[in-house]
CSV table of C-alpha atoms and ligand atoms in Angstrom, one decimal:
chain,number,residue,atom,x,y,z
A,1,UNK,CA,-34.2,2.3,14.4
A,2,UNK,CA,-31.3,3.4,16.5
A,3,UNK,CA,-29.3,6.8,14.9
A,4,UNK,CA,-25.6,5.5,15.1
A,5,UNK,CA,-23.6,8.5,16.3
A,6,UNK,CA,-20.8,9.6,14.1
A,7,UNK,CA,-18.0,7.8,15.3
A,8,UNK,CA,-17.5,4.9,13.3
A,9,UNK,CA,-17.3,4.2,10.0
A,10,UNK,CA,-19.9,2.5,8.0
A,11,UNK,CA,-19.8,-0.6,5.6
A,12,UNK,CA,-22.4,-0.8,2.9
A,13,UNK,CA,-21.0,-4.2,2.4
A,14,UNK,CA,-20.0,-6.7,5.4
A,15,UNK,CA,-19.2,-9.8,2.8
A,16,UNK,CA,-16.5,-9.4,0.7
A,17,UNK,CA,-17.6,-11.0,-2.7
A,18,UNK,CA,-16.6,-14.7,-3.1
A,19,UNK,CA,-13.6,-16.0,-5.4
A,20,UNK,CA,-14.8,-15.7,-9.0
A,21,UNK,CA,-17.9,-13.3,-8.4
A,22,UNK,CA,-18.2,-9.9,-8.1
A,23,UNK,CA,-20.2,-6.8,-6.3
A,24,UNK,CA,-21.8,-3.8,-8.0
A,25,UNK,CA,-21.1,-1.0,-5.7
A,26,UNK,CA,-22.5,1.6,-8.6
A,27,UNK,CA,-23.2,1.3,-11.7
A,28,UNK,CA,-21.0,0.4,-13.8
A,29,UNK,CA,-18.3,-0.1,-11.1
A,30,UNK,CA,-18.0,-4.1,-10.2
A,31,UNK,CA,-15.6,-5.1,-6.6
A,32,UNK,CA,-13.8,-8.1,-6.6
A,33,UNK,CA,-11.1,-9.9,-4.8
A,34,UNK,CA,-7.8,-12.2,-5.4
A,35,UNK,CA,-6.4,-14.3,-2.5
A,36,UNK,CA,-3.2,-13.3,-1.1
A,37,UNK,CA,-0.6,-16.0,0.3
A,38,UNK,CA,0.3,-13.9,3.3
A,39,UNK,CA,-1.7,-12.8,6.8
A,40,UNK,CA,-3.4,-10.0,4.7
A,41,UNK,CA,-4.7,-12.7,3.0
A,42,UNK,CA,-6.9,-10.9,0.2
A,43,UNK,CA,-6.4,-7.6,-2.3
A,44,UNK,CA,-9.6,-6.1,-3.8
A,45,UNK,CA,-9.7,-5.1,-7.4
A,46,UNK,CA,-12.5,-3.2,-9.1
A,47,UNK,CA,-13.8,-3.2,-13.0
A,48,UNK,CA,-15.5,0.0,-14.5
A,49,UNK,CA,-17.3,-0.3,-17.7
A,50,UNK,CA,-16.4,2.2,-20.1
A,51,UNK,CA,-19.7,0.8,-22.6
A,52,UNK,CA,-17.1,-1.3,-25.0
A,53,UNK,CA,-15.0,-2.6,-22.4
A,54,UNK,CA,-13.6,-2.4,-19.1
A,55,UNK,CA,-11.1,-0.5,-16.8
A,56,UNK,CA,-9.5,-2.6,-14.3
A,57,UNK,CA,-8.3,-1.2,-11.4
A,58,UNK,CA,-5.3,-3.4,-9.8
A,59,UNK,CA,-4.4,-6.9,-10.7
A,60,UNK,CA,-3.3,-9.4,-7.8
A,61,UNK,CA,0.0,-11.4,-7.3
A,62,UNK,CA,0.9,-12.6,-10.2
A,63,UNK,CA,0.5,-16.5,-10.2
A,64,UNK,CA,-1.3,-18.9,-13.0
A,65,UNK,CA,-3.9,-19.1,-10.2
A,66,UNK,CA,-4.5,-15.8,-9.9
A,67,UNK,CA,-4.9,-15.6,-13.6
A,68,UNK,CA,-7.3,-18.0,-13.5
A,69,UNK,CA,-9.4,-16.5,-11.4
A,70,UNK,CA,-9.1,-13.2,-14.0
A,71,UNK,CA,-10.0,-15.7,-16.6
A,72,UNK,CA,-13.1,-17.0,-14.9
A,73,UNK,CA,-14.3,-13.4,-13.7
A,74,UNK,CA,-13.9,-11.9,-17.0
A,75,UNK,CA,-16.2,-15.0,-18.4
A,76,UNK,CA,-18.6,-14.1,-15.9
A,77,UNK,CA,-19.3,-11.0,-14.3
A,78,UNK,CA,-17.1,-8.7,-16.9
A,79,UNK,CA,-19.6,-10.6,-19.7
A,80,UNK,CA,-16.7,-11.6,-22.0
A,81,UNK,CA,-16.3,-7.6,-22.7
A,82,UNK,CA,-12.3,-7.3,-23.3
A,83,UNK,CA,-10.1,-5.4,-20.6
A,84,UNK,CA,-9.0,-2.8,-22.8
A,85,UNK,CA,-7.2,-0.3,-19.5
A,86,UNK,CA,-5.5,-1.3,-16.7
A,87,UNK,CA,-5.2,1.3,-13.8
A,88,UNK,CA,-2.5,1.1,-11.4
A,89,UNK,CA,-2.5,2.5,-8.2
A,90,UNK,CA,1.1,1.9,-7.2
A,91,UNK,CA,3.5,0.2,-7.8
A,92,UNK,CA,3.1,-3.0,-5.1
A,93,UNK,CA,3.0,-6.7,-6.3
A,94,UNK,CA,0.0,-6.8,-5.2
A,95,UNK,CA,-1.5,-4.2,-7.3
A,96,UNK,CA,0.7,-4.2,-10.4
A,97,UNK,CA,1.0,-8.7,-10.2
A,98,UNK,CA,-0.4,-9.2,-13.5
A,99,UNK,CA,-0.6,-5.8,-15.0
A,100,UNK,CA,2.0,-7.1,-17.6
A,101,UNK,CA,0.1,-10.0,-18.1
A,102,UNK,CA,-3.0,-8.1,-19.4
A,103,UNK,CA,-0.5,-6.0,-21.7
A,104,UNK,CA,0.8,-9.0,-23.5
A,105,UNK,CA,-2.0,-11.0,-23.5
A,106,UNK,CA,-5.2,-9.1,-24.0
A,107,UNK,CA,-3.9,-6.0,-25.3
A,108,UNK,CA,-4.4,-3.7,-22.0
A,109,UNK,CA,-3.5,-0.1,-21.8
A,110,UNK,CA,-1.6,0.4,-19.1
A,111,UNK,CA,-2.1,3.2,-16.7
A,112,UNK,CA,-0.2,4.4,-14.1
A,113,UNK,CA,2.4,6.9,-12.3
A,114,UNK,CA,5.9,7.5,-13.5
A,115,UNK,CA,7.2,6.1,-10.5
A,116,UNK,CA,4.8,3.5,-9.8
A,117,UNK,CA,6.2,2.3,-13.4
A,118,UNK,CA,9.9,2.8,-12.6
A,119,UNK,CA,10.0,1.1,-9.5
A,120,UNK,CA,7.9,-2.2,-10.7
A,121,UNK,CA,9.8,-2.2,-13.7
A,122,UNK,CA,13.8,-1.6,-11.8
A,123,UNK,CA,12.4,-4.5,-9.0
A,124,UNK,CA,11.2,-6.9,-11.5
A,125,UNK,CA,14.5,-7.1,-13.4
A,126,UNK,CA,16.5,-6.9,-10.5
A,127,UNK,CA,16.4,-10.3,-9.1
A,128,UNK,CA,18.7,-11.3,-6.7
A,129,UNK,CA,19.4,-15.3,-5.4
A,130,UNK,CA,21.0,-14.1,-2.3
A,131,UNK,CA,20.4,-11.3,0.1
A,132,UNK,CA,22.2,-8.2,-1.1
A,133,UNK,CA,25.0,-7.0,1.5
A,134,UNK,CA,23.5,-3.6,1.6
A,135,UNK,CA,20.4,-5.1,2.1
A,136,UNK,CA,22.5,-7.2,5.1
A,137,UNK,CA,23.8,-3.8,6.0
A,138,UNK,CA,20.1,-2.3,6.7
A,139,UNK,CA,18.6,-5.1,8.6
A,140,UNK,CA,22.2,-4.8,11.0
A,141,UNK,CA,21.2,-1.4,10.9
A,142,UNK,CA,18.1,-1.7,12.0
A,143,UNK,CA,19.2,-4.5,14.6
A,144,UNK,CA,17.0,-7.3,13.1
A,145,UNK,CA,17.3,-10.0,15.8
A,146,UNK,CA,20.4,-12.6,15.0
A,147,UNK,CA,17.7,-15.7,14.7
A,148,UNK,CA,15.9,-13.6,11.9
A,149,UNK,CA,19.3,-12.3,10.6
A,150,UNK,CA,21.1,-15.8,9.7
A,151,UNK,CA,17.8,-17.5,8.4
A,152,UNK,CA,18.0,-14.0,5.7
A,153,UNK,CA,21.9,-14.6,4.7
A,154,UNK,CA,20.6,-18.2,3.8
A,155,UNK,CA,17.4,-18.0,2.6
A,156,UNK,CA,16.6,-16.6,-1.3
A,157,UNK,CA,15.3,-13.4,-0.5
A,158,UNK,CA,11.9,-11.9,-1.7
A,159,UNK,CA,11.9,-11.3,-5.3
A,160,UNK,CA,9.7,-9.0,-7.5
A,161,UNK,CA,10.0,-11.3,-10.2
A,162,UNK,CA,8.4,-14.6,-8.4
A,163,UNK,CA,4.9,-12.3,-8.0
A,164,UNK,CA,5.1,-10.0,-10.8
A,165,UNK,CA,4.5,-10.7,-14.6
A,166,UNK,CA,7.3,-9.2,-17.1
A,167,UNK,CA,5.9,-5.8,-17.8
A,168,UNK,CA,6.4,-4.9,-21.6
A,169,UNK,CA,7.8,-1.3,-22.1
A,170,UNK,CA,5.1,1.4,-22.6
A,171,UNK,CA,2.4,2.9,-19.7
A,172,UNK,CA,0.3,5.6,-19.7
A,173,UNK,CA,1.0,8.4,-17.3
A,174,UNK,CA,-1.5,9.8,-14.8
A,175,UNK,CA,-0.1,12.6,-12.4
A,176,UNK,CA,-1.6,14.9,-9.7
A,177,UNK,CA,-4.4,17.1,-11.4
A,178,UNK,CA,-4.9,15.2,-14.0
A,179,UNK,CA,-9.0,14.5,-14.7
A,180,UNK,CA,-9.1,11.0,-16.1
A,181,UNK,CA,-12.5,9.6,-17.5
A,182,UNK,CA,-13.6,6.2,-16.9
A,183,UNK,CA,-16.7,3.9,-15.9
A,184,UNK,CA,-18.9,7.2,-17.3
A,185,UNK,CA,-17.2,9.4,-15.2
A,186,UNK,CA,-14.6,12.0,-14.8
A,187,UNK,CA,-12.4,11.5,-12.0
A,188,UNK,CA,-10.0,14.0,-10.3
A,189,UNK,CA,-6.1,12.5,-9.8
A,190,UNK,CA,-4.5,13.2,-6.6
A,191,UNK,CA,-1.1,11.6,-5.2
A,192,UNK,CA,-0.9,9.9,-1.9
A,193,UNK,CA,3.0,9.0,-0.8
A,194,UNK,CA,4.6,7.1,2.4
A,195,UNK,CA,3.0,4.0,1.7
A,196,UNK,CA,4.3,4.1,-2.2
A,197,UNK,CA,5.9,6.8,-3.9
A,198,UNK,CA,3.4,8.5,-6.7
A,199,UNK,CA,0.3,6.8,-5.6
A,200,UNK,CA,-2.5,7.6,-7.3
A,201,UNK,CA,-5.5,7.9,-5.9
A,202,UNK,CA,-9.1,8.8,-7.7
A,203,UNK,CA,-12.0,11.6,-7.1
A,204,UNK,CA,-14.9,11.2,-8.9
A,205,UNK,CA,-16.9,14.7,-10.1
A,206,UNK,CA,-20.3,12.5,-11.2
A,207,UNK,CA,-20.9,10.7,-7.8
A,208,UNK,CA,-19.4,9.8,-4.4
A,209,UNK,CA,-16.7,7.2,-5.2
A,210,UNK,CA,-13.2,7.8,-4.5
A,211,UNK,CA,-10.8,4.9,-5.3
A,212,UNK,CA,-8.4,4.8,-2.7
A,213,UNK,CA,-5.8,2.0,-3.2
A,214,UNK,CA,-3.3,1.6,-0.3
A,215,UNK,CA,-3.5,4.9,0.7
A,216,UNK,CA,-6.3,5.2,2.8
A,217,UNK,CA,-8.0,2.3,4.0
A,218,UNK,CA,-10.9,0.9,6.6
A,219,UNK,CA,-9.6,-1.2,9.2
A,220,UNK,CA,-5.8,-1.6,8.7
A,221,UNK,CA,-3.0,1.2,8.8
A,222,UNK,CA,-1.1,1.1,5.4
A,223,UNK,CA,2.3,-0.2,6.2
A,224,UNK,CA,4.9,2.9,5.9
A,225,UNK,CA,8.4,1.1,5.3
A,226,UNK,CA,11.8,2.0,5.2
A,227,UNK,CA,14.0,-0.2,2.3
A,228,UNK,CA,18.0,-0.5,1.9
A,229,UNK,CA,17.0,1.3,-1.5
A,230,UNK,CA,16.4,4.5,0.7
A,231,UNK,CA,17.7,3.8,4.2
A,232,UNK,CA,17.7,7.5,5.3
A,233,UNK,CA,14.4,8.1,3.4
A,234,UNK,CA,11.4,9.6,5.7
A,235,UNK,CA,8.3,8.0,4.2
A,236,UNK,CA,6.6,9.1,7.4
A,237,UNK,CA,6.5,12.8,6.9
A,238,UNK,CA,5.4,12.2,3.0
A,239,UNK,CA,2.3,9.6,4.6
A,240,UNK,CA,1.1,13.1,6.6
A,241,UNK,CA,2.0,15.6,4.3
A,242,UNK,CA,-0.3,13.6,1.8
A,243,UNK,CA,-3.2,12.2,4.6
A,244,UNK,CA,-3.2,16.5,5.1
A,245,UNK,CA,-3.7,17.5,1.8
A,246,UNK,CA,-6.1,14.7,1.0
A,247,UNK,CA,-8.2,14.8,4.2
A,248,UNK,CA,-10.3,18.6,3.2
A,249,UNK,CA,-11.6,16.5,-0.6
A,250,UNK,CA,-13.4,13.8,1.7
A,251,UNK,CA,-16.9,14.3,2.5
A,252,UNK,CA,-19.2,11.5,4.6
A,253,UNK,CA,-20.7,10.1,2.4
A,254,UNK,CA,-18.1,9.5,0.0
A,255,UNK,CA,-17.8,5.6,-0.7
A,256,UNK,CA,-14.1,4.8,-0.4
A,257,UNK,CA,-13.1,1.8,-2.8
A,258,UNK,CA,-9.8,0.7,-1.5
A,259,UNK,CA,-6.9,-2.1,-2.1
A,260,UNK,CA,-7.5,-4.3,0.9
A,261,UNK,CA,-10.3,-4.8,3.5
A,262,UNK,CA,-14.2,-3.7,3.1
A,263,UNK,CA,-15.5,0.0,1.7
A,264,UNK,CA,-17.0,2.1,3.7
A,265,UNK,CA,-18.4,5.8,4.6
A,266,UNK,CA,-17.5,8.1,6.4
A,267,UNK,CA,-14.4,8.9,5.0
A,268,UNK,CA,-13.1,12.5,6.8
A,269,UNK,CA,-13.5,10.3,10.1
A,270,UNK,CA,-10.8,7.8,8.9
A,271,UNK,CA,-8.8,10.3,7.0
A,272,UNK,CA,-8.6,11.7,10.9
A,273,UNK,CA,-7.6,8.6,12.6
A,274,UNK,CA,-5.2,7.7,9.9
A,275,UNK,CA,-3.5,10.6,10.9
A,276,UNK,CA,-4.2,10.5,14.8
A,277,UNK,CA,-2.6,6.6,14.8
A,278,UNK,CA,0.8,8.1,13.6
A,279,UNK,CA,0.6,11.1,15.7
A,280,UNK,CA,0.0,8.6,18.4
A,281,UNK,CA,2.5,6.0,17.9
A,282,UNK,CA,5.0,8.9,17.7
A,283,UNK,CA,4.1,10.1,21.0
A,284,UNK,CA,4.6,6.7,22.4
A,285,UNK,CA,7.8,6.1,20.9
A,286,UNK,CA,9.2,9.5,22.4
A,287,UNK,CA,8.4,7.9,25.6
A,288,UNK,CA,10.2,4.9,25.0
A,289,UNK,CA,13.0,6.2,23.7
A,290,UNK,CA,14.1,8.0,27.3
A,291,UNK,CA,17.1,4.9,27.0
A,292,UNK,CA,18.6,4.2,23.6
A,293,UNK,CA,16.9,1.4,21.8
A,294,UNK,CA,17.4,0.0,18.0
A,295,UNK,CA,14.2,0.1,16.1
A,296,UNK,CA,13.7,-3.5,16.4
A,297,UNK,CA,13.1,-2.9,19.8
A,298,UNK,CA,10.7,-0.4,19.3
A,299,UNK,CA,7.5,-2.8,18.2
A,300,UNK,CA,5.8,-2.8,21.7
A,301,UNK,CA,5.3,0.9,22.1
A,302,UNK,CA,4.4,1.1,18.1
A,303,UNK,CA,2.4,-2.3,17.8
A,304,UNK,CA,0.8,-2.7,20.9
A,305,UNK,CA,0.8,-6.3,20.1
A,306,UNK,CA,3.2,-9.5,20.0
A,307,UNK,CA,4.7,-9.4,16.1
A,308,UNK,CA,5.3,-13.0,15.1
A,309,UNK,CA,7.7,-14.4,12.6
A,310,UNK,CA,5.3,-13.3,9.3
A,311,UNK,CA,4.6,-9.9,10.0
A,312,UNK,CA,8.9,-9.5,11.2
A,313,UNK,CA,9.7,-7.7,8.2
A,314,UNK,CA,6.7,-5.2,7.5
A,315,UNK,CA,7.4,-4.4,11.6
A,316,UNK,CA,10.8,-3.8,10.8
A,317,UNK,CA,10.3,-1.4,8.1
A,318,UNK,CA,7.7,0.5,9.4
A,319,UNK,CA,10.2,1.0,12.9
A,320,UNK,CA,12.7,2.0,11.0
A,321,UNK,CA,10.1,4.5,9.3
A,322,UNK,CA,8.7,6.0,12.8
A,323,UNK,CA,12.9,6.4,14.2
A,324,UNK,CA,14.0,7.8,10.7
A,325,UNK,CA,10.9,10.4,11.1
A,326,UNK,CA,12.0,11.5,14.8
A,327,UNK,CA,15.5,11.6,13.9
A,328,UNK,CA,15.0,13.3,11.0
A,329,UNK,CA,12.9,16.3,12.3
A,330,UNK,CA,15.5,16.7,15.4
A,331,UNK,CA,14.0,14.9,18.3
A,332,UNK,CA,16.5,12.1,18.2
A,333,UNK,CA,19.9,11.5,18.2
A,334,UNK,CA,21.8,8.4,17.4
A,335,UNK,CA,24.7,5.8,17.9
A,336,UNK,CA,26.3,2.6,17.0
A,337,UNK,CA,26.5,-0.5,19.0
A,338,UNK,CA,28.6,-2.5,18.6
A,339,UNK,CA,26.7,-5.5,16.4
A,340,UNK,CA,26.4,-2.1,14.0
A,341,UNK,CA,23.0,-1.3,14.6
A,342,UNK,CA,21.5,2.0,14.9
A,343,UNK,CA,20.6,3.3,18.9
A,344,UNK,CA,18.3,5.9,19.2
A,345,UNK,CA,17.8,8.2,22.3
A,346,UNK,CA,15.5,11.0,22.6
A,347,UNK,CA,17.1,14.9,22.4
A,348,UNK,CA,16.1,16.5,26.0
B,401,LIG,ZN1,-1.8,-3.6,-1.2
C-alpha cells in the first residue's frame, strides 16, 4: 500500500454504470446514465428512495430513446416503485429533457428553481426555424468566423423544443436555505450560478453526499456562456462568487454526485482548481490581449487546445464570458471593426 498524497481527487467508481443498470453509491441513492448525442457524450442521473417511491434527480435529452431507457431502468433497478419527485438542478436540456414527461405521464412532482423553471419553460415555447437576427447580431459581435457564420443564417438553429418534453404548468420551488428531505435524508439547498442561473445544488446533514449537478464537477470545467438573451451579462463573476461561497461547506471526504463525468472525493481540492482554472485563463488572456483581438480569437490562450467544428459554439460562449468579465471589471476596453465585431485591448 502506497499513501496517495493529497493532490488528486479520488473516484470510488472508475466505470460508469452501463445503459439500463444502475450503481448504489449509498443506500438508498442509485447512479445512472443517459447517452448524450454530442462530444460530452453521457449525463448522469441519480434515484433516491423515499420507502414508497423514488426521487429522481435530472432526466436526460428528451428523445423516445431516452425514455426508453427510463422505462427499462425503472423496471429494473427502481423495482417498478413509481417516480413520485423529480428534482431539477437547472434548467439545461440535459437535465430538465424529460422532466415534463414524468409530469404528464407518471404523475411526477416537479422540483426545481424559479428560474431554472422560467428559463426551460420561456426556451421551450420559443422555437425559432431560422436564426434570430439578434442572435445574428451576437455571433457578429463576437466575430464568429464567416465559414461558421453563413452555415448559422442557413441552417435551423438549436431549438429547446427538439430535446425538451412540453413541461405542464406547476413546479415546486426550492431556493437557497431551504432543507429539503429526500432518500431518508435532509439535505441543505445552496445556489450555484455562471454555469445556470439558480442552480441548485444539495448538502446532505445525515452523510457525506453532496449532489452537485453542473456546478461543480470531476474532470471537466462547466461551460460558462454568454447568450444573445444577455449579451452584456457577466456569468463569470456569478461562477466565482458562487465557487467562493460554496467552497468552505466541502470537506474531503464528501462524495460529490454530479451531472456529467465520474464522482469522486476530495471535494475542497476541486472546489480550488475550479477556481484556480478561471483565475488562470484570465491571467492568460490579459496577456493576449496586449493587441486588440475579438473573442473568437481568444480560444488559444483560454483552450489550450485546437477547438473543432462541435465544440465552436460552447468556445464561443464561454470567450465571450472571460472578455465580458475583463471588460466588465475595468481591465479592458473595446471597439468595433468593421465586420461589427467586438475588439478588445487590455487597459495599461
Ligand atoms: Zn449538463
Amino acid at each position: 500500500m502506497t499513501s496517495v498524497p493529497d493532490v488528486t481527487l479520488r473516484h470510488p467508481w472508475e466505470t460508469p454504470p452501463a445503459t439500463g443498470e444502475a450503481i448504489e453509491v449509498a443506500e438508498g441513492v442509485l447512479w445512472m446514465r443517459l447517452p448524450l448525442p454530442m462530444k460530452l457524450d453521457h449525463v448522469n442521473v441519480y434515484a433516491l428512495d423515499d420507502g414508497d417511491g423514488w426521487t429522481v434527480i435530472d432526466t436526460g435529452f428528451s428523445s423516445p430513446e431516452a425514455r426508453g431507457i427510463w422505462e427499462q431502468l425503472m423496471a429494473g433497478p427502481l423495482q417498478g416503485k413509481p417516480v413520485n419527485r423529480v428534482v431539477v438542478t437547472h434548467h439545461h436540456p440535459d437535465h430538465i429533457g424529460n422532466a415534463g414527461w414524468f409530469q404528464a405521464k407518471h404523475g411526477a412532482e416537479l422540483v426545481t428553481t424559479r428560474t431554472a423553471w422560467l428559463f426551460a419553460r420561456m426556451l421551450t415555447l420559443d422555437v425559432q426555424d431560422t436564426c434570430p437576427q439578434e442572435t445574428l447580431d451576437y455571433y457578429r459581435s463576437a466575430g464568429m468566423v464567416p465559414e461558421i457564420y453563413e452555415k448559422r443564417i442557413t441552417e435551423r438553429p438549436f431549438n429547446f423544443s427538439d430535446v425538451v418534453y412540453p413541461l405542464p404548468l406547476g413546479f415546486t420551488r426550492i431556493q437557497q436555505g431551504d432543507v429539503f428531505r429526500m432518500g431518508g435524508r435532509d439535505w441543505d439547498v445552496h445556489m450555484g450560478n455562471g454555469h445556470a442561473p439558480e442552480h441548485a445544488t444539495f448538502w446532505s446533514r445525515d452523510d457525506d453526499l453532496v449532489i452537485t449537478g453542473d456546478q461543480i464537477l470531476s474532470s471537466i470545467s462547466p461551460n460558462i456562456g454568454v447568450h444573445a438573451t444577455e449579451p452584456m451579462a457577466d456569468p463569470l463573476a456569478d461562477w466565482l462568487e458562487a465557487c467562493e461561497r460554496l467552497a468552505p461547506l466541502a470537506r474531503p471526504n464528501h462524495l460529490a454526485l454530479g451531472g456529467h463525468k465520474l464522482p469522486f472525493t476530495r471535494l475542497p481540492l476541486r472546489m480550488r482548481q475550479l477556481i484556480d482554472n478561471h483565475h488562470g485563463a484570465l491571467d492568460r488572456l490579459m496577456d493576449y490581449l496586449d493587441q486588440p483581438k475579438s473573442a473568437a480569437e481568444c480560444y488559444t490562450p483560454l483552450f489550450k487546445r485546437p477547438i473543432g467544428e462541435g465544440e465552436y459554439g460552447l468556445a464561443l460562449v464561454e470567450a465571450v464570458a472571460h472578455v465580458n468579465h475583463l471588460y466588465c471589471i475595468g481591465k479592458l476596453h473595446r471597439s468595433r471593426r468593421a465586420d461589427g465585431a467586438w475588439l478588445y485591448q487590455r487597459k495599461d
